[in-house]
mmCIF file of C-alpha atoms in Angstrom:
data_model
loop_
_atom_site.group_PDB
_atom_site.id
_atom_site.type_symbol
_atom_site.label_atom_id
_atom_site.label_comp_id
_atom_site.label_asym_id
_atom_site.label_seq_id
_atom_site.Cartn_x
_atom_site.Cartn_y
_atom_site.Cartn_z
ATOM 1 C CA GLY A 1 -7.566 25.894 2.921
ATOM 2 C CA GLY A 2 -7.502 23.205 5.555
ATOM 3 C CA VAL A 3 -5.423 20.920 7.741
ATOM 4 C CA LEU A 4 -4.653 17.201 7.543
ATOM 5 C CA TYR A 5 -3.080 15.231 10.390
ATOM 6 C CA LEU A 6 -0.961 12.395 9.018
ATOM 7 C CA HIS A 7 -0.560 9.532 11.503
ATOM 8 C CA VAL A 8 2.682 7.692 10.762
ATOM 9 C CA PHE A 9 2.991 4.300 12.422
ATOM 10 C CA GLN A 10 6.213 3.257 10.673
ATOM 11 C CA TRP A 11 8.757 6.044 10.273
ATOM 12 C CA PRO A 12 10.443 6.041 6.824
ATOM 13 C CA ASP A 13 14.019 4.764 6.795
ATOM 14 C CA ASP A 14 15.002 7.024 3.897
ATOM 15 C CA GLY A 15 13.681 10.297 5.341
ATOM 16 C CA ARG A 16 10.930 10.593 2.715
ATOM 17 C CA LEU A 17 7.236 10.283 3.524
ATOM 18 C CA SER A 18 5.061 9.911 0.421
ATOM 19 C CA VAL A 19 1.416 11.038 0.305
ATOM 20 C CA PRO A 20 0.134 9.533 -2.978
ATOM 21 C CA GLY A 21 -2.274 11.621 -5.052
ATOM 22 C CA PHE A 22 -2.137 14.755 -2.881
ATOM 23 C CA GLN A 23 -2.181 17.753 -5.238
ATOM 24 C CA SER A 24 -3.147 20.765 -3.110
ATOM 25 C CA THR A 25 -0.759 23.664 -2.555
ATOM 26 C CA VAL A 26 1.113 23.117 0.693
ATOM 27 C CA ALA A 27 1.124 26.056 3.078
ATOM 28 C CA ARG A 28 3.150 24.366 5.810
ATOM 29 C CA ALA A 29 4.123 20.908 7.023
ATOM 30 C CA SER A 30 5.388 20.386 10.558
ATOM 31 C CA LEU A 31 5.815 17.865 13.366
ATOM 32 C CA LEU A 32 2.842 18.052 15.700
ATOM 33 C CA THR A 33 5.020 17.430 18.760
ATOM 34 C CA ASP A 34 7.125 20.590 18.593
ATOM 35 C CA GLY A 35 6.151 22.432 15.414
ATOM 36 C CA THR A 36 9.407 21.703 13.583
ATOM 37 C CA PRO A 37 8.851 22.731 9.928
ATOM 38 C CA LEU A 38 9.349 20.097 7.238
ATOM 39 C CA GLU A 39 10.348 20.509 3.605
ATOM 40 C CA THR A 40 7.921 19.307 0.936
ATOM 41 C CA GLY A 41 7.956 18.642 -2.792
ATOM 42 C CA PHE A 42 6.056 16.767 -5.494
ATOM 43 C CA GLU A 43 7.138 13.646 -7.367
ATOM 44 C CA ASP A 44 5.015 11.496 -9.700
ATOM 45 C CA GLU A 45 1.681 13.017 -8.608
ATOM 46 C CA SER A 46 2.529 12.483 -4.940
ATOM 47 C CA LEU A 47 3.520 14.812 -2.145
ATOM 48 C CA VAL A 48 6.868 13.949 -0.563
ATOM 49 C CA ILE A 49 7.616 15.235 2.939
ATOM 50 C CA ARG A 50 11.217 15.284 4.182
ATOM 51 C CA VAL A 51 11.258 13.960 7.728
ATOM 52 C CA PRO A 52 14.000 13.621 10.407
ATOM 53 C CA ASP A 53 15.995 10.413 10.755
ATOM 54 C CA SER A 54 14.287 9.517 14.031
ATOM 55 C CA ALA A 55 10.552 9.406 14.723
ATOM 56 C CA PRO A 56 9.389 12.003 17.280
ATOM 57 C CA ALA A 57 7.132 9.441 19.020
ATOM 58 C CA SER A 58 7.614 5.763 19.860
ATOM 59 C CA LEU A 59 4.218 4.408 18.714
ATOM 60 C CA VAL A 60 2.700 6.877 16.261
ATOM 61 C CA SER A 61 4.062 10.186 15.010
ATOM 62 C CA VAL A 62 1.807 12.914 13.648
ATOM 63 C CA ILE A 63 2.580 15.409 10.912
ATOM 64 C CA LYS A 64 0.429 18.509 10.584
ATOM 65 C CA LEU A 65 -0.127 19.319 6.918
ATOM 66 C CA GLU A 66 -1.681 22.709 6.159
ATOM 67 C CA TYR A 67 -2.803 23.393 2.606
ATOM 68 C CA GLU A 68 -4.200 26.315 0.606
ATOM 69 C CA GLY A 69 -7.431 26.325 -1.366
ATOM 70 C CA PRO A 70 -9.603 23.228 -1.853
ATOM 71 C CA LEU A 71 -8.368 19.734 -1.088
ATOM 72 C CA LYS A 72 -7.187 18.154 -4.355
ATOM 73 C CA VAL A 73 -6.486 14.442 -4.521
ATOM 74 C CA VAL A 74 -5.836 12.611 -7.785
ATOM 75 C CA GLU A 75 -7.127 9.059 -7.924
ATOM 76 C CA LYS A 76 -4.124 7.009 -8.880
ATOM 77 C CA PHE A 77 -4.537 4.090 -11.278
ATOM 78 C CA ILE A 78 -1.908 1.439 -11.843
ATOM 79 C CA GLU A 79 -0.989 0.873 -15.485
ATOM 80 C CA PRO A 80 0.912 -2.077 -16.950
ATOM 81 C CA GLY A 81 4.543 -1.869 -17.966
ATOM 82 C CA LYS A 82 5.687 -2.248 -21.567
ATOM 83 C CA ASP A 83 5.710 -6.015 -21.031
ATOM 84 C CA GLY A 84 2.073 -5.974 -19.902
ATOM 85 C CA VAL A 85 2.946 -6.773 -16.290
ATOM 86 C CA LEU A 86 0.842 -5.195 -13.539
ATOM 87 C CA THR A 87 2.666 -4.421 -10.306
ATOM 88 C CA LEU A 88 0.598 -3.599 -7.209
ATOM 89 C CA PRO A 89 2.897 -2.004 -4.600
ATOM 90 C CA ALA A 90 1.957 -1.495 -0.966
ATOM 91 C CA LEU A 91 2.062 2.300 -1.247
ATOM 92 C CA ASP A 92 -0.660 2.332 -3.920
ATOM 93 C CA ALA A 93 -3.166 0.253 -1.939
ATOM 94 C CA ASP A 94 -6.391 1.649 -0.523
ATOM 95 C CA THR A 95 -6.774 -0.110 2.825
ATOM 96 C CA SER A 96 -9.357 -0.504 5.565
ATOM 97 C CA GLY A 97 -9.242 -1.186 9.293
ATOM 98 C CA SER A 98 -5.901 -1.464 11.054
ATOM 99 C CA ILE A 99 -3.759 -2.018 7.948
ATOM 100 C CA ASN A 100 -0.896 0.448 7.683
ATOM 101 C CA VAL A 101 2.157 0.952 5.518
ATOM 102 C CA GLU A 102 5.437 0.193 7.239
ATOM 103 C CA TYR A 103 9.020 0.014 6.003
ATOM 104 C CA LYS A 104 11.402 -2.913 6.313
ATOM 105 C CA ASP A 105 14.869 -2.788 4.765
ATOM 106 C CA GLY A 106 13.855 0.486 3.130
ATOM 107 C CA LYS A 107 10.914 -1.056 1.278
ATOM 108 C CA ALA A 108 7.220 -0.425 1.973
ATOM 109 C CA ASN A 109 4.798 -3.179 2.894
ATOM 110 C CA LEU A 110 1.273 -3.502 4.227
ATOM 111 C CA GLY A 111 1.457 -4.477 7.890
ATOM 112 C CA PHE A 112 -0.605 -4.594 11.090
ATOM 113 C CA TRP A 113 -3.105 -6.685 9.109
ATOM 114 C CA MET A 114 -4.638 -8.361 12.145
ATOM 115 C CA SER A 115 -8.355 -8.674 11.316
ATOM 116 C CA HIS A 116 -10.038 -10.837 8.689
ATOM 117 C CA LYS A 117 -12.419 -7.912 8.119
ATOM 118 C CA ASP A 118 -9.681 -5.634 6.752
ATOM 119 C CA GLU A 119 -9.045 -5.410 3.008
ATOM 120 C CA ALA A 120 -6.600 -3.944 0.490
ATOM 121 C CA LEU A 121 -7.657 -2.546 -2.887
ATOM 122 C CA TRP A 122 -5.816 -1.472 -6.032
ATOM 123 C CA ILE A 123 -7.301 0.080 -9.173
ATOM 124 C CA VAL A 124 -5.716 -0.813 -12.514
ATOM 125 C CA GLU A 125 -6.316 0.529 -16.006
ATOM 126 C CA GLY A 126 -4.856 0.077 -19.477
ATOM 127 C CA GLN A 127 -4.209 -3.647 -19.208
ATOM 128 C CA SER A 128 -5.044 -6.235 -21.871
ATOM 129 C CA PRO A 129 -7.959 -8.470 -20.876
ATOM 130 C CA GLY A 130 -7.013 -12.070 -20.216
ATOM 131 C CA ARG A 131 -5.497 -14.482 -17.727
ATOM 132 C CA TYR A 132 -2.689 -13.385 -15.435
ATOM 133 C CA ARG A 133 -0.259 -15.401 -13.332
ATOM 134 C CA VAL A 134 -0.195 -13.921 -9.807
ATOM 135 C CA GLU A 135 2.868 -13.694 -7.563
ATOM 136 C CA ALA A 136 3.045 -11.964 -4.180
ATOM 137 C CA GLU A 137 5.931 -10.946 -1.928
ATOM 138 C CA ILE A 138 4.807 -11.978 1.550
ATOM 139 C CA ALA A 139 6.143 -12.560 5.059
ATOM 140 C CA GLY A 140 4.352 -14.118 8.034
ATOM 141 C CA THR A 141 4.765 -16.331 11.064
ATOM 142 C CA ALA A 142 1.749 -18.613 10.519
ATOM 143 C CA PRO A 143 -0.129 -20.145 7.558
ATOM 144 C CA SER A 144 -2.759 -17.801 6.150
ATOM 145 C CA ALA A 145 -5.352 -17.617 3.389
ATOM 146 C CA PHE A 146 -6.980 -14.829 1.396
ATOM 147 C CA VAL A 147 -8.982 -14.241 -1.768
ATOM 148 C CA LEU A 148 -7.800 -12.032 -4.620
ATOM 149 C CA SER A 149 -10.804 -10.863 -6.638
ATOM 150 C CA CYS A 150 -11.343 -8.828 -9.787
ATOM 151 C CA GLY A 151 -14.926 -8.322 -10.921
ATOM 152 C CA ASP A 152 -16.575 -11.739 -11.054
ATOM 153 C CA GLN A 153 -13.206 -13.503 -11.045
ATOM 154 C CA SER A 154 -11.538 -14.696 -7.841
ATOM 155 C CA LEU A 155 -8.531 -16.665 -6.699
ATOM 156 C CA GLU A 156 -8.147 -18.205 -3.244
ATOM 157 C CA ALA A 157 -4.541 -18.338 -2.138
ATOM 158 C CA ALA A 158 -2.777 -19.954 0.810
ATOM 159 C CA THR A 159 0.565 -18.874 2.234
ATOM 160 C CA GLU A 160 3.055 -20.817 4.313
ATOM 161 C CA VAL A 161 5.210 -19.759 7.248
ATOM 162 C CA SER A 162 8.303 -17.669 6.555
ATOM 163 C CA GLU A 163 11.116 -17.007 9.028
ATOM 164 C CA GLY A 164 9.413 -13.919 10.441
ATOM 165 C CA TYR A 165 7.697 -10.704 9.436
ATOM 166 C CA ASN A 166 10.950 -9.443 7.879
ATOM 167 C CA ALA A 167 11.580 -12.616 5.849
ATOM 168 C CA PHE A 168 9.797 -11.817 2.586
ATOM 169 C CA ARG A 169 9.557 -14.390 -0.155
ATOM 170 C CA ASN A 170 7.833 -14.602 -3.526
ATOM 171 C CA VAL A 171 4.806 -16.889 -3.566
ATOM 172 C CA ASP A 172 3.043 -18.171 -6.699
ATOM 173 C CA LEU A 173 -0.670 -17.737 -5.979
ATOM 174 C CA GLY A 174 -2.168 -19.066 -9.225
ATOM 175 C CA VAL A 175 -4.039 -17.534 -12.162
ATOM 176 C CA ILE A 176 -6.875 -14.987 -12.338
ATOM 177 C CA GLY A 177 -8.807 -13.385 -15.194
ATOM 178 C CA ILE A 178 -8.820 -9.589 -15.581
ATOM 179 C CA GLY A 179 -11.142 -7.622 -17.851
ATOM 180 C CA GLU A 180 -10.410 -4.502 -19.864
ATOM 181 C CA GLY A 181 -10.764 -0.912 -18.663
ATOM 182 C CA LYS A 182 -10.721 0.213 -15.065
ATOM 183 C CA GLN A 183 -10.700 -2.781 -12.714
ATOM 184 C CA GLU A 184 -10.556 -3.194 -8.952
ATOM 185 C CA LEU A 185 -8.265 -5.850 -7.510
ATOM 186 C CA ARG A 186 -9.099 -6.638 -3.912
ATOM 187 C CA VAL A 187 -7.390 -8.808 -1.274
ATOM 188 C CA ARG A 188 -9.855 -10.144 1.300
ATOM 189 C CA PRO A 189 -8.809 -12.491 4.155
ATOM 190 C CA VAL A 190 -10.544 -15.851 4.561
ATOM 191 C CA LYS A 191 -12.330 -15.956 7.907
ATOM 192 C CA GLY A 192 -11.115 -18.771 10.128
ATOM 193 C CA ARG A 193 -7.912 -19.274 8.116
ATOM 194 C CA TRP A 194 -6.453 -15.797 8.380
ATOM 195 C CA ASN A 195 -3.249 -14.994 10.234
ATOM 196 C CA ALA A 196 -1.514 -11.639 9.939
ATOM 197 C CA ILE A 197 0.858 -11.202 6.999
ATOM 198 C CA ASN A 198 3.103 -8.474 5.685
ATOM 199 C CA LEU A 199 2.467 -7.862 1.995
ATOM 200 C CA ARG A 200 5.049 -5.956 -0.022
ATOM 201 C CA SER A 201 3.617 -6.289 -3.537
ATOM 202 C CA ILE A 202 1.531 -8.337 -5.943
ATOM 203 C CA VAL A 203 2.708 -8.900 -9.524
ATOM 204 C CA LEU A 204 0.411 -10.099 -12.315
ATOM 205 C CA ARG A 205 1.983 -11.392 -15.521
ATOM 206 C CA PRO A 206 -0.089 -12.010 -18.665
ATOM 207 C CA GLU A 207 -0.126 -15.636 -19.767
#
């Protein structure tokens, strides 16, 4: 067995903290501050931890997760819907640097994206190869630019100012080609043109 310490920067509004892909047997989950035990369960190949309404710490709260046996994590691929649409939600992103998941109006988004060196990555599988129209749900206080890439295909996108980090809007980013089989879709900021954004999701529709 072992122990994981989950650092939660944005406390869930709905009392449910999801740990995607975690498959080990849970021995105990508790708040690190006072040892309060927390209920756990599994939904859609993810561990869900029931947490109190209020965060135990003002900046970052820590949950101690003790598990039995070896650490088992299932790599989670995103598959298209029946209409062929690929939806890349914030919770399924693999991120680097300071990026963290936060919740606004009960919905998850990628936030604290301050550095142009930080990236977000999604892995998709089962899609039809071809060209996809890309739309993103974004909020930000300054114009920004990033590149969405998939294999040797890339799309540079620019975003305009919204009315704040809570004011999400859908932005048409353009068209990108996606191959068949397992593919990595990566969002990489453009150095010199990057300003922090909150990203809730990216949707790719086959043309």
